[in-house]
């Protein structure tokens, strides 16, 4: 049986992951509109990833006989000045998510909820990967600067990303 405080914290994390999904969907739609189909594709896959994160926590709550409570998803921005600005915002956001997961892990440890702590290990690894991937894209964008050909090539590269369900 889950402790109420851990159940509540996991439900908050479900909402945070759904907000992340909503954020990346907004970015995808914005860059589709801006004629950057590769960037739009990358964020659309990211949208799917975040939904997978939320679902994995919901499945875990159910497996522990917890109750999933869906809360309203707060609004998200609807435009970004450049592709780089969107990826910088993504990195900042993912760092916040990492901090939330670390807090959850600390709570699970403090409450001796070892099953939750173990479940969170996969999320901790996932965050390292997310931040690293986004940092590399930012580095590439910094390298090409305002060069149209470079941006075009990055867009083509981001177009190749496909959704692979994370093992959570
Ligand atoms: Mg996530």
mmCIF file with all atom_site columns, C-alpha atoms and ligand atoms in Angstrom:
data_model
loop_
_atom_site.group_PDB
_atom_site.id
_atom_site.type_symbol
_atom_site.label_atom_id
_atom_site.label_alt_id
_atom_site.label_comp_id
_atom_site.label_asym_id
_atom_site.label_entity_id
_atom_site.label_seq_id
_atom_site.pdbx_PDB_ins_code
_atom_site.Cartn_x
_atom_site.Cartn_y
_atom_site.Cartn_z
_atom_site.occupancy
_atom_site.B_iso_or_equiv
_atom_site.pdbx_formal_charge
_atom_site.auth_seq_id
_atom_site.auth_comp_id
_atom_site.auth_asym_id
_atom_site.auth_atom_id
_atom_site.pdbx_PDB_model_num
ATOM   1   C  CA  . UNK A 1 1   ? 0.000  0.000  0.000   1.00 0.00 ? 1   UNK A CA  1
ATOM   2   C  CA  . UNK A 1 2   ? 1.302  3.391  -0.986  1.00 0.00 ? 2   UNK A CA  1
ATOM   3   C  CA  . UNK A 1 3   ? 1.683  6.132  1.583   1.00 0.00 ? 3   UNK A CA  1
ATOM   4   C  CA  . UNK A 1 4   ? -0.753 8.950  0.855   1.00 0.00 ? 4   UNK A CA  1
ATOM   5   C  CA  . UNK A 1 5   ? 2.057  11.499 0.543   1.00 0.00 ? 5   UNK A CA  1
ATOM   6   C  CA  . UNK A 1 6   ? 3.811  9.337  -2.048  1.00 0.00 ? 6   UNK A CA  1
ATOM   7   C  CA  . UNK A 1 7   ? 0.566  8.709  -3.915  1.00 0.00 ? 7   UNK A CA  1
ATOM   8   C  CA  . UNK A 1 8   ? -0.030 12.483 -4.018  1.00 0.00 ? 8   UNK A CA  1
ATOM   9   C  CA  . UNK A 1 9   ? 3.529  13.192 -5.146  1.00 0.00 ? 9   UNK A CA  1
ATOM   10  C  CA  . UNK A 1 10  ? 3.284  10.588 -7.934  1.00 0.00 ? 10  UNK A CA  1
ATOM   11  C  CA  . UNK A 1 11  ? 0.003  12.147 -9.067  1.00 0.00 ? 11  UNK A CA  1
ATOM   12  C  CA  . UNK A 1 12  ? 1.725  15.536 -9.178  1.00 0.00 ? 12  UNK A CA  1
ATOM   13  C  CA  . UNK A 1 13  ? 4.435  13.952 -11.322 1.00 0.00 ? 13  UNK A CA  1
ATOM   14  C  CA  . UNK A 1 14  ? 1.766  12.591 -13.699 1.00 0.00 ? 14  UNK A CA  1
ATOM   15  C  CA  . UNK A 1 15  ? 0.519  16.150 -14.099 1.00 0.00 ? 15  UNK A CA  1
ATOM   16  C  CA  . UNK A 1 16  ? 4.075  17.467 -14.638 1.00 0.00 ? 16  UNK A CA  1
ATOM   17  C  CA  . UNK A 1 17  ? 4.683  14.870 -17.375 1.00 0.00 ? 17  UNK A CA  1
ATOM   18  C  CA  . UNK A 1 18  ? 1.360  15.717 -19.031 1.00 0.00 ? 18  UNK A CA  1
ATOM   19  C  CA  . UNK A 1 19  ? 2.277  19.410 -18.896 1.00 0.00 ? 19  UNK A CA  1
ATOM   20  C  CA  . UNK A 1 20  ? 5.609  18.535 -20.539 1.00 0.00 ? 20  UNK A CA  1
ATOM   21  C  CA  . UNK A 1 21  ? 3.710  16.665 -23.258 1.00 0.00 ? 21  UNK A CA  1
ATOM   22  C  CA  . UNK A 1 22  ? 1.469  19.696 -23.772 1.00 0.00 ? 22  UNK A CA  1
ATOM   23  C  CA  . UNK A 1 23  ? 4.500  22.022 -23.933 1.00 0.00 ? 23  UNK A CA  1
ATOM   24  C  CA  . UNK A 1 24  ? 6.215  19.933 -26.620 1.00 0.00 ? 24  UNK A CA  1
ATOM   25  C  CA  . UNK A 1 25  ? 2.987  19.579 -28.581 1.00 0.00 ? 25  UNK A CA  1
ATOM   26  C  CA  . UNK A 1 26  ? 2.743  23.387 -28.609 1.00 0.00 ? 26  UNK A CA  1
ATOM   27  C  CA  . UNK A 1 27  ? 6.343  23.617 -29.832 1.00 0.00 ? 27  UNK A CA  1
ATOM   28  C  CA  . UNK A 1 28  ? 5.642  21.030 -32.535 1.00 0.00 ? 28  UNK A CA  1
ATOM   29  C  CA  . UNK A 1 29  ? 2.599  22.920 -33.768 1.00 0.00 ? 29  UNK A CA  1
ATOM   30  C  CA  . UNK A 1 30  ? 4.454  26.245 -33.687 1.00 0.00 ? 30  UNK A CA  1
ATOM   31  C  CA  . UNK A 1 31  ? 7.346  24.986 -35.815 1.00 0.00 ? 31  UNK A CA  1
ATOM   32  C  CA  . UNK A 1 32  ? 5.003  23.202 -38.209 1.00 0.00 ? 32  UNK A CA  1
ATOM   33  C  CA  . UNK A 1 33  ? 3.414  26.603 -38.723 1.00 0.00 ? 33  UNK A CA  1
ATOM   34  C  CA  . UNK A 1 34  ? 6.848  28.204 -39.155 1.00 0.00 ? 34  UNK A CA  1
ATOM   35  C  CA  . UNK A 1 35  ? 7.830  25.802 -41.927 1.00 0.00 ? 35  UNK A CA  1
ATOM   36  C  CA  . UNK A 1 36  ? 10.321 23.766 -39.901 1.00 0.00 ? 36  UNK A CA  1
ATOM   37  C  CA  . UNK A 1 37  ? 8.897  20.267 -40.365 1.00 0.00 ? 37  UNK A CA  1
ATOM   38  C  CA  . UNK A 1 38  ? 11.927 18.453 -38.929 1.00 0.00 ? 38  UNK A CA  1
ATOM   39  C  CA  . UNK A 1 39  ? 11.825 20.474 -35.696 1.00 0.00 ? 39  UNK A CA  1
ATOM   40  C  CA  . UNK A 1 40  ? 8.057  19.926 -35.575 1.00 0.00 ? 40  UNK A CA  1
ATOM   41  C  CA  . UNK A 1 41  ? 8.631  16.176 -35.942 1.00 0.00 ? 41  UNK A CA  1
ATOM   42  C  CA  . UNK A 1 42  ? 11.229 16.120 -33.163 1.00 0.00 ? 42  UNK A CA  1
ATOM   43  C  CA  . UNK A 1 43  ? 8.855  17.837 -30.727 1.00 0.00 ? 43  UNK A CA  1
ATOM   44  C  CA  . UNK A 1 44  ? 5.960  15.622 -31.804 1.00 0.00 ? 44  UNK A CA  1
ATOM   45  C  CA  . UNK A 1 45  ? 8.042  12.568 -30.843 1.00 0.00 ? 45  UNK A CA  1
ATOM   46  C  CA  . UNK A 1 46  ? 8.927  14.338 -27.589 1.00 0.00 ? 46  UNK A CA  1
ATOM   47  C  CA  . UNK A 1 47  ? 5.197  14.839 -26.971 1.00 0.00 ? 47  UNK A CA  1
ATOM   48  C  CA  . UNK A 1 48  ? 4.731  11.065 -27.329 1.00 0.00 ? 48  UNK A CA  1
ATOM   49  C  CA  . UNK A 1 49  ? 7.671  10.397 -24.976 1.00 0.00 ? 49  UNK A CA  1
ATOM   50  C  CA  . UNK A 1 50  ? 6.174  12.567 -22.261 1.00 0.00 ? 50  UNK A CA  1
ATOM   51  C  CA  . UNK A 1 51  ? 2.836  10.813 -22.547 1.00 0.00 ? 51  UNK A CA  1
ATOM   52  C  CA  . UNK A 1 52  ? 4.708  7.516  -22.125 1.00 0.00 ? 52  UNK A CA  1
ATOM   53  C  CA  . UNK A 1 53  ? 6.328  8.893  -18.952 1.00 0.00 ? 53  UNK A CA  1
ATOM   54  C  CA  . UNK A 1 54  ? 2.923  9.934  -17.567 1.00 0.00 ? 54  UNK A CA  1
ATOM   55  C  CA  . UNK A 1 55  ? 1.357  6.574  -18.456 1.00 0.00 ? 55  UNK A CA  1
ATOM   56  C  CA  . UNK A 1 56  ? 4.219  4.660  -16.832 1.00 0.00 ? 56  UNK A CA  1
ATOM   57  C  CA  . UNK A 1 57  ? 3.615  6.507  -13.549 1.00 0.00 ? 57  UNK A CA  1
ATOM   58  C  CA  . UNK A 1 58  ? -0.135 5.903  -13.827 1.00 0.00 ? 58  UNK A CA  1
ATOM   59  C  CA  . UNK A 1 59  ? 0.491  2.174  -14.427 1.00 0.00 ? 59  UNK A CA  1
ATOM   60  C  CA  . UNK A 1 60  ? 2.798  2.121  -11.408 1.00 0.00 ? 60  UNK A CA  1
ATOM   61  C  CA  . UNK A 1 61  ? 0.183  3.868  -9.227  1.00 0.00 ? 61  UNK A CA  1
ATOM   62  C  CA  . UNK A 1 62  ? -2.370 1.252  -10.280 1.00 0.00 ? 62  UNK A CA  1
ATOM   63  C  CA  . UNK A 1 63  ? 0.070  -1.598 -9.662  1.00 0.00 ? 63  UNK A CA  1
ATOM   64  C  CA  . UNK A 1 64  ? 0.541  -0.319 -6.102  1.00 0.00 ? 64  UNK A CA  1
ATOM   65  C  CA  . UNK A 1 65  ? -3.218 -0.032 -5.585  1.00 0.00 ? 65  UNK A CA  1
ATOM   66  C  CA  . UNK A 1 66  ? -2.973 3.747  -5.668  1.00 0.00 ? 66  UNK A CA  1
ATOM   67  C  CA  . UNK A 1 67  ? -5.579 6.043  -7.168  1.00 0.00 ? 67  UNK A CA  1
ATOM   68  C  CA  . UNK A 1 68  ? -4.726 8.080  -10.253 1.00 0.00 ? 68  UNK A CA  1
ATOM   69  C  CA  . UNK A 1 69  ? -6.277 11.538 -10.066 1.00 0.00 ? 69  UNK A CA  1
ATOM   70  C  CA  . UNK A 1 70  ? -6.038 13.632 -13.232 1.00 0.00 ? 70  UNK A CA  1
ATOM   71  C  CA  . UNK A 1 71  ? -5.714 17.332 -12.580 1.00 0.00 ? 71  UNK A CA  1
ATOM   72  C  CA  . UNK A 1 72  ? -6.143 20.188 -15.085 1.00 0.00 ? 72  UNK A CA  1
ATOM   73  C  CA  . UNK A 1 73  ? -3.140 20.795 -17.317 1.00 0.00 ? 73  UNK A CA  1
ATOM   74  C  CA  . UNK A 1 74  ? -1.926 24.405 -17.096 1.00 0.00 ? 74  UNK A CA  1
ATOM   75  C  CA  . UNK A 1 75  ? -1.558 26.499 -20.231 1.00 0.00 ? 75  UNK A CA  1
ATOM   76  C  CA  . UNK A 1 76  ? 1.644  26.569 -22.272 1.00 0.00 ? 76  UNK A CA  1
ATOM   77  C  CA  . UNK A 1 77  ? 3.322  29.246 -24.424 1.00 0.00 ? 77  UNK A CA  1
ATOM   78  C  CA  . UNK A 1 78  ? 2.374  29.279 -28.103 1.00 0.00 ? 78  UNK A CA  1
ATOM   79  C  CA  . UNK A 1 79  ? 5.422  30.772 -29.793 1.00 0.00 ? 79  UNK A CA  1
ATOM   80  C  CA  . UNK A 1 80  ? 9.215  30.823 -29.619 1.00 0.00 ? 80  UNK A CA  1
ATOM   81  C  CA  . UNK A 1 81  ? 11.486 33.376 -31.292 1.00 0.00 ? 81  UNK A CA  1
ATOM   82  C  CA  . UNK A 1 82  ? 13.793 30.747 -32.795 1.00 0.00 ? 82  UNK A CA  1
ATOM   83  C  CA  . UNK A 1 83  ? 14.467 27.027 -32.920 1.00 0.00 ? 83  UNK A CA  1
ATOM   84  C  CA  . UNK A 1 84  ? 17.358 27.523 -30.515 1.00 0.00 ? 84  UNK A CA  1
ATOM   85  C  CA  . UNK A 1 85  ? 15.162 29.396 -28.050 1.00 0.00 ? 85  UNK A CA  1
ATOM   86  C  CA  . UNK A 1 86  ? 12.737 26.457 -28.001 1.00 0.00 ? 86  UNK A CA  1
ATOM   87  C  CA  . UNK A 1 87  ? 15.524 23.961 -27.322 1.00 0.00 ? 87  UNK A CA  1
ATOM   88  C  CA  . UNK A 1 88  ? 16.999 26.153 -24.583 1.00 0.00 ? 88  UNK A CA  1
ATOM   89  C  CA  . UNK A 1 89  ? 13.527 26.322 -23.011 1.00 0.00 ? 89  UNK A CA  1
ATOM   90  C  CA  . UNK A 1 90  ? 13.328 22.535 -23.343 1.00 0.00 ? 90  UNK A CA  1
ATOM   91  C  CA  . UNK A 1 91  ? 16.635 22.056 -21.508 1.00 0.00 ? 91  UNK A CA  1
ATOM   92  C  CA  . UNK A 1 92  ? 15.556 24.429 -18.731 1.00 0.00 ? 92  UNK A CA  1
ATOM   93  C  CA  . UNK A 1 93  ? 12.267 22.584 -18.397 1.00 0.00 ? 93  UNK A CA  1
ATOM   94  C  CA  . UNK A 1 94  ? 13.894 19.150 -18.339 1.00 0.00 ? 94  UNK A CA  1
ATOM   95  C  CA  . UNK A 1 95  ? 16.253 20.311 -15.583 1.00 0.00 ? 95  UNK A CA  1
ATOM   96  C  CA  . UNK A 1 96  ? 13.185 21.220 -13.511 1.00 0.00 ? 96  UNK A CA  1
ATOM   97  C  CA  . UNK A 1 97  ? 11.685 17.791 -14.197 1.00 0.00 ? 97  UNK A CA  1
ATOM   98  C  CA  . UNK A 1 98  ? 14.957 16.178 -13.098 1.00 0.00 ? 98  UNK A CA  1
ATOM   99  C  CA  . UNK A 1 99  ? 14.739 18.117 -9.816  1.00 0.00 ? 99  UNK A CA  1
ATOM   100 C  CA  . UNK A 1 100 ? 11.137 16.922 -9.299  1.00 0.00 ? 100 UNK A CA  1
ATOM   101 C  CA  . UNK A 1 101 ? 12.168 13.312 -9.831  1.00 0.00 ? 101 UNK A CA  1
ATOM   102 C  CA  . UNK A 1 102 ? 15.123 13.719 -7.475  1.00 0.00 ? 102 UNK A CA  1
ATOM   103 C  CA  . UNK A 1 103 ? 12.744 15.081 -4.820  1.00 0.00 ? 103 UNK A CA  1
ATOM   104 C  CA  . UNK A 1 104 ? 10.428 12.118 -5.328  1.00 0.00 ? 104 UNK A CA  1
ATOM   105 C  CA  . UNK A 1 105 ? 13.369 9.735  -5.003  1.00 0.00 ? 105 UNK A CA  1
ATOM   106 C  CA  . UNK A 1 106 ? 14.465 11.408 -1.766  1.00 0.00 ? 106 UNK A CA  1
ATOM   107 C  CA  . UNK A 1 107 ? 10.921 11.132 -0.390  1.00 0.00 ? 107 UNK A CA  1
ATOM   108 C  CA  . UNK A 1 108 ? 10.706 7.431  -1.335  1.00 0.00 ? 108 UNK A CA  1
ATOM   109 C  CA  . UNK A 1 109 ? 14.023 6.826  0.377   1.00 0.00 ? 109 UNK A CA  1
ATOM   110 C  CA  . UNK A 1 110 ? 13.034 8.746  3.502   1.00 0.00 ? 110 UNK A CA  1
ATOM   111 C  CA  . UNK A 1 111 ? 9.753  6.820  3.751   1.00 0.00 ? 111 UNK A CA  1
ATOM   112 C  CA  . UNK A 1 112 ? 11.495 3.486  3.046   1.00 0.00 ? 112 UNK A CA  1
ATOM   113 C  CA  . UNK A 1 113 ? 9.292  2.940  -0.017  1.00 0.00 ? 113 UNK A CA  1
ATOM   114 C  CA  . UNK A 1 114 ? 11.895 0.892  -1.859  1.00 0.00 ? 114 UNK A CA  1
ATOM   115 C  CA  . UNK A 1 115 ? 9.569  -0.159 -4.686  1.00 0.00 ? 115 UNK A CA  1
ATOM   116 C  CA  . UNK A 1 116 ? 8.935  3.486  -5.627  1.00 0.00 ? 116 UNK A CA  1
ATOM   117 C  CA  . UNK A 1 117 ? 12.603 4.282  -5.264  1.00 0.00 ? 117 UNK A CA  1
ATOM   118 C  CA  . UNK A 1 118 ? 13.467 1.437  -7.631  1.00 0.00 ? 118 UNK A CA  1
ATOM   119 C  CA  . UNK A 1 119 ? 10.807 2.518  -10.140 1.00 0.00 ? 119 UNK A CA  1
ATOM   120 C  CA  . UNK A 1 120 ? 12.308 6.002  -10.176 1.00 0.00 ? 120 UNK A CA  1
ATOM   121 C  CA  . UNK A 1 121 ? 15.735 4.680  -11.183 1.00 0.00 ? 121 UNK A CA  1
ATOM   122 C  CA  . UNK A 1 122 ? 14.579 4.313  -14.790 1.00 0.00 ? 122 UNK A CA  1
ATOM   123 C  CA  . UNK A 1 123 ? 13.267 7.883  -14.724 1.00 0.00 ? 123 UNK A CA  1
ATOM   124 C  CA  . UNK A 1 124 ? 16.569 9.179  -13.384 1.00 0.00 ? 124 UNK A CA  1
ATOM   125 C  CA  . UNK A 1 125 ? 18.422 7.463  -16.240 1.00 0.00 ? 125 UNK A CA  1
ATOM   126 C  CA  . UNK A 1 126 ? 15.860 8.793  -18.722 1.00 0.00 ? 126 UNK A CA  1
ATOM   127 C  CA  . UNK A 1 127 ? 16.461 12.389 -17.527 1.00 0.00 ? 127 UNK A CA  1
ATOM   128 C  CA  . UNK A 1 128 ? 20.229 12.074 -18.056 1.00 0.00 ? 128 UNK A CA  1
ATOM   129 C  CA  . UNK A 1 129 ? 19.548 10.986 -21.635 1.00 0.00 ? 129 UNK A CA  1
ATOM   130 C  CA  . UNK A 1 130 ? 16.970 13.735 -22.270 1.00 0.00 ? 130 UNK A CA  1
ATOM   131 C  CA  . UNK A 1 131 ? 19.236 16.521 -21.036 1.00 0.00 ? 131 UNK A CA  1
ATOM   132 C  CA  . UNK A 1 132 ? 22.211 15.169 -22.968 1.00 0.00 ? 132 UNK A CA  1
ATOM   133 C  CA  . UNK A 1 133 ? 20.277 14.891 -26.252 1.00 0.00 ? 133 UNK A CA  1
ATOM   134 C  CA  . UNK A 1 134 ? 18.879 18.418 -25.962 1.00 0.00 ? 134 UNK A CA  1
ATOM   135 C  CA  . UNK A 1 135 ? 22.298 19.857 -25.046 1.00 0.00 ? 135 UNK A CA  1
ATOM   136 C  CA  . UNK A 1 136 ? 23.778 18.308 -28.198 1.00 0.00 ? 136 UNK A CA  1
ATOM   137 C  CA  . UNK A 1 137 ? 21.064 19.861 -30.362 1.00 0.00 ? 137 UNK A CA  1
ATOM   138 C  CA  . UNK A 1 138 ? 21.699 23.253 -28.725 1.00 0.00 ? 138 UNK A CA  1
ATOM   139 C  CA  . UNK A 1 139 ? 25.438 22.862 -29.436 1.00 0.00 ? 139 UNK A CA  1
ATOM   140 C  CA  . UNK A 1 140 ? 24.687 22.151 -33.110 1.00 0.00 ? 140 UNK A CA  1
ATOM   141 C  CA  . UNK A 1 141 ? 22.357 25.150 -33.308 1.00 0.00 ? 141 UNK A CA  1
ATOM   142 C  CA  . UNK A 1 142 ? 25.018 27.369 -31.700 1.00 0.00 ? 142 UNK A CA  1
ATOM   143 C  CA  . UNK A 1 143 ? 27.559 26.113 -34.225 1.00 0.00 ? 143 UNK A CA  1
ATOM   144 C  CA  . UNK A 1 144 ? 25.448 26.989 -37.273 1.00 0.00 ? 144 UNK A CA  1
ATOM   145 C  CA  . UNK A 1 145 ? 24.127 30.263 -35.819 1.00 0.00 ? 145 UNK A CA  1
ATOM   146 C  CA  . UNK A 1 146 ? 21.944 32.078 -38.361 1.00 0.00 ? 146 UNK A CA  1
ATOM   147 C  CA  . UNK A 1 147 ? 23.306 30.095 -41.297 1.00 0.00 ? 147 UNK A CA  1
ATOM   148 C  CA  . UNK A 1 148 ? 20.300 29.010 -43.364 1.00 0.00 ? 148 UNK A CA  1
ATOM   149 C  CA  . UNK A 1 149 ? 21.975 25.980 -44.899 1.00 0.00 ? 149 UNK A CA  1
ATOM   150 C  CA  . UNK A 1 150 ? 23.089 24.760 -41.471 1.00 0.00 ? 150 UNK A CA  1
ATOM   151 C  CA  . UNK A 1 151 ? 19.601 25.245 -40.030 1.00 0.00 ? 151 UNK A CA  1
ATOM   152 C  CA  . UNK A 1 152 ? 18.139 23.414 -42.999 1.00 0.00 ? 152 UNK A CA  1
ATOM   153 C  CA  . UNK A 1 153 ? 20.479 20.475 -42.380 1.00 0.00 ? 153 UNK A CA  1
ATOM   154 C  CA  . UNK A 1 154 ? 19.594 20.352 -38.673 1.00 0.00 ? 154 UNK A CA  1
ATOM   155 C  CA  . UNK A 1 155 ? 15.913 20.432 -39.607 1.00 0.00 ? 155 UNK A CA  1
ATOM   156 C  CA  . UNK A 1 156 ? 16.447 17.488 -41.981 1.00 0.00 ? 156 UNK A CA  1
ATOM   157 C  CA  . UNK A 1 157 ? 18.273 15.581 -39.254 1.00 0.00 ? 157 UNK A CA  1
ATOM   158 C  CA  . UNK A 1 158 ? 15.530 16.225 -36.668 1.00 0.00 ? 158 UNK A CA  1
ATOM   159 C  CA  . UNK A 1 159 ? 13.008 14.952 -39.236 1.00 0.00 ? 159 UNK A CA  1
ATOM   160 C  CA  . UNK A 1 160 ? 14.458 11.436 -38.906 1.00 0.00 ? 160 UNK A CA  1
ATOM   161 C  CA  . UNK A 1 161 ? 13.533 10.982 -35.235 1.00 0.00 ? 161 UNK A CA  1
ATOM   162 C  CA  . UNK A 1 162 ? 10.916 8.299  -34.658 1.00 0.00 ? 162 UNK A CA  1
ATOM   163 C  CA  . UNK A 1 163 ? 9.084  7.366  -31.487 1.00 0.00 ? 163 UNK A CA  1
ATOM   164 C  CA  . UNK A 1 164 ? 10.465 4.341  -29.681 1.00 0.00 ? 164 UNK A CA  1
ATOM   165 C  CA  . UNK A 1 165 ? 8.485  3.571  -26.530 1.00 0.00 ? 165 UNK A CA  1
ATOM   166 C  CA  . UNK A 1 166 ? 10.829 4.058  -23.549 1.00 0.00 ? 166 UNK A CA  1
ATOM   167 C  CA  . UNK A 1 167 ? 11.339 1.028  -21.295 1.00 0.00 ? 167 UNK A CA  1
ATOM   168 C  CA  . UNK A 1 168 ? 10.068 2.389  -18.011 1.00 0.00 ? 168 UNK A CA  1
HETATM 169 MG MG1 . LIG B 2 .   ? 9.256  13.349 -18.891 1.00 0.00 ? 1   LIG B MG1 1
#
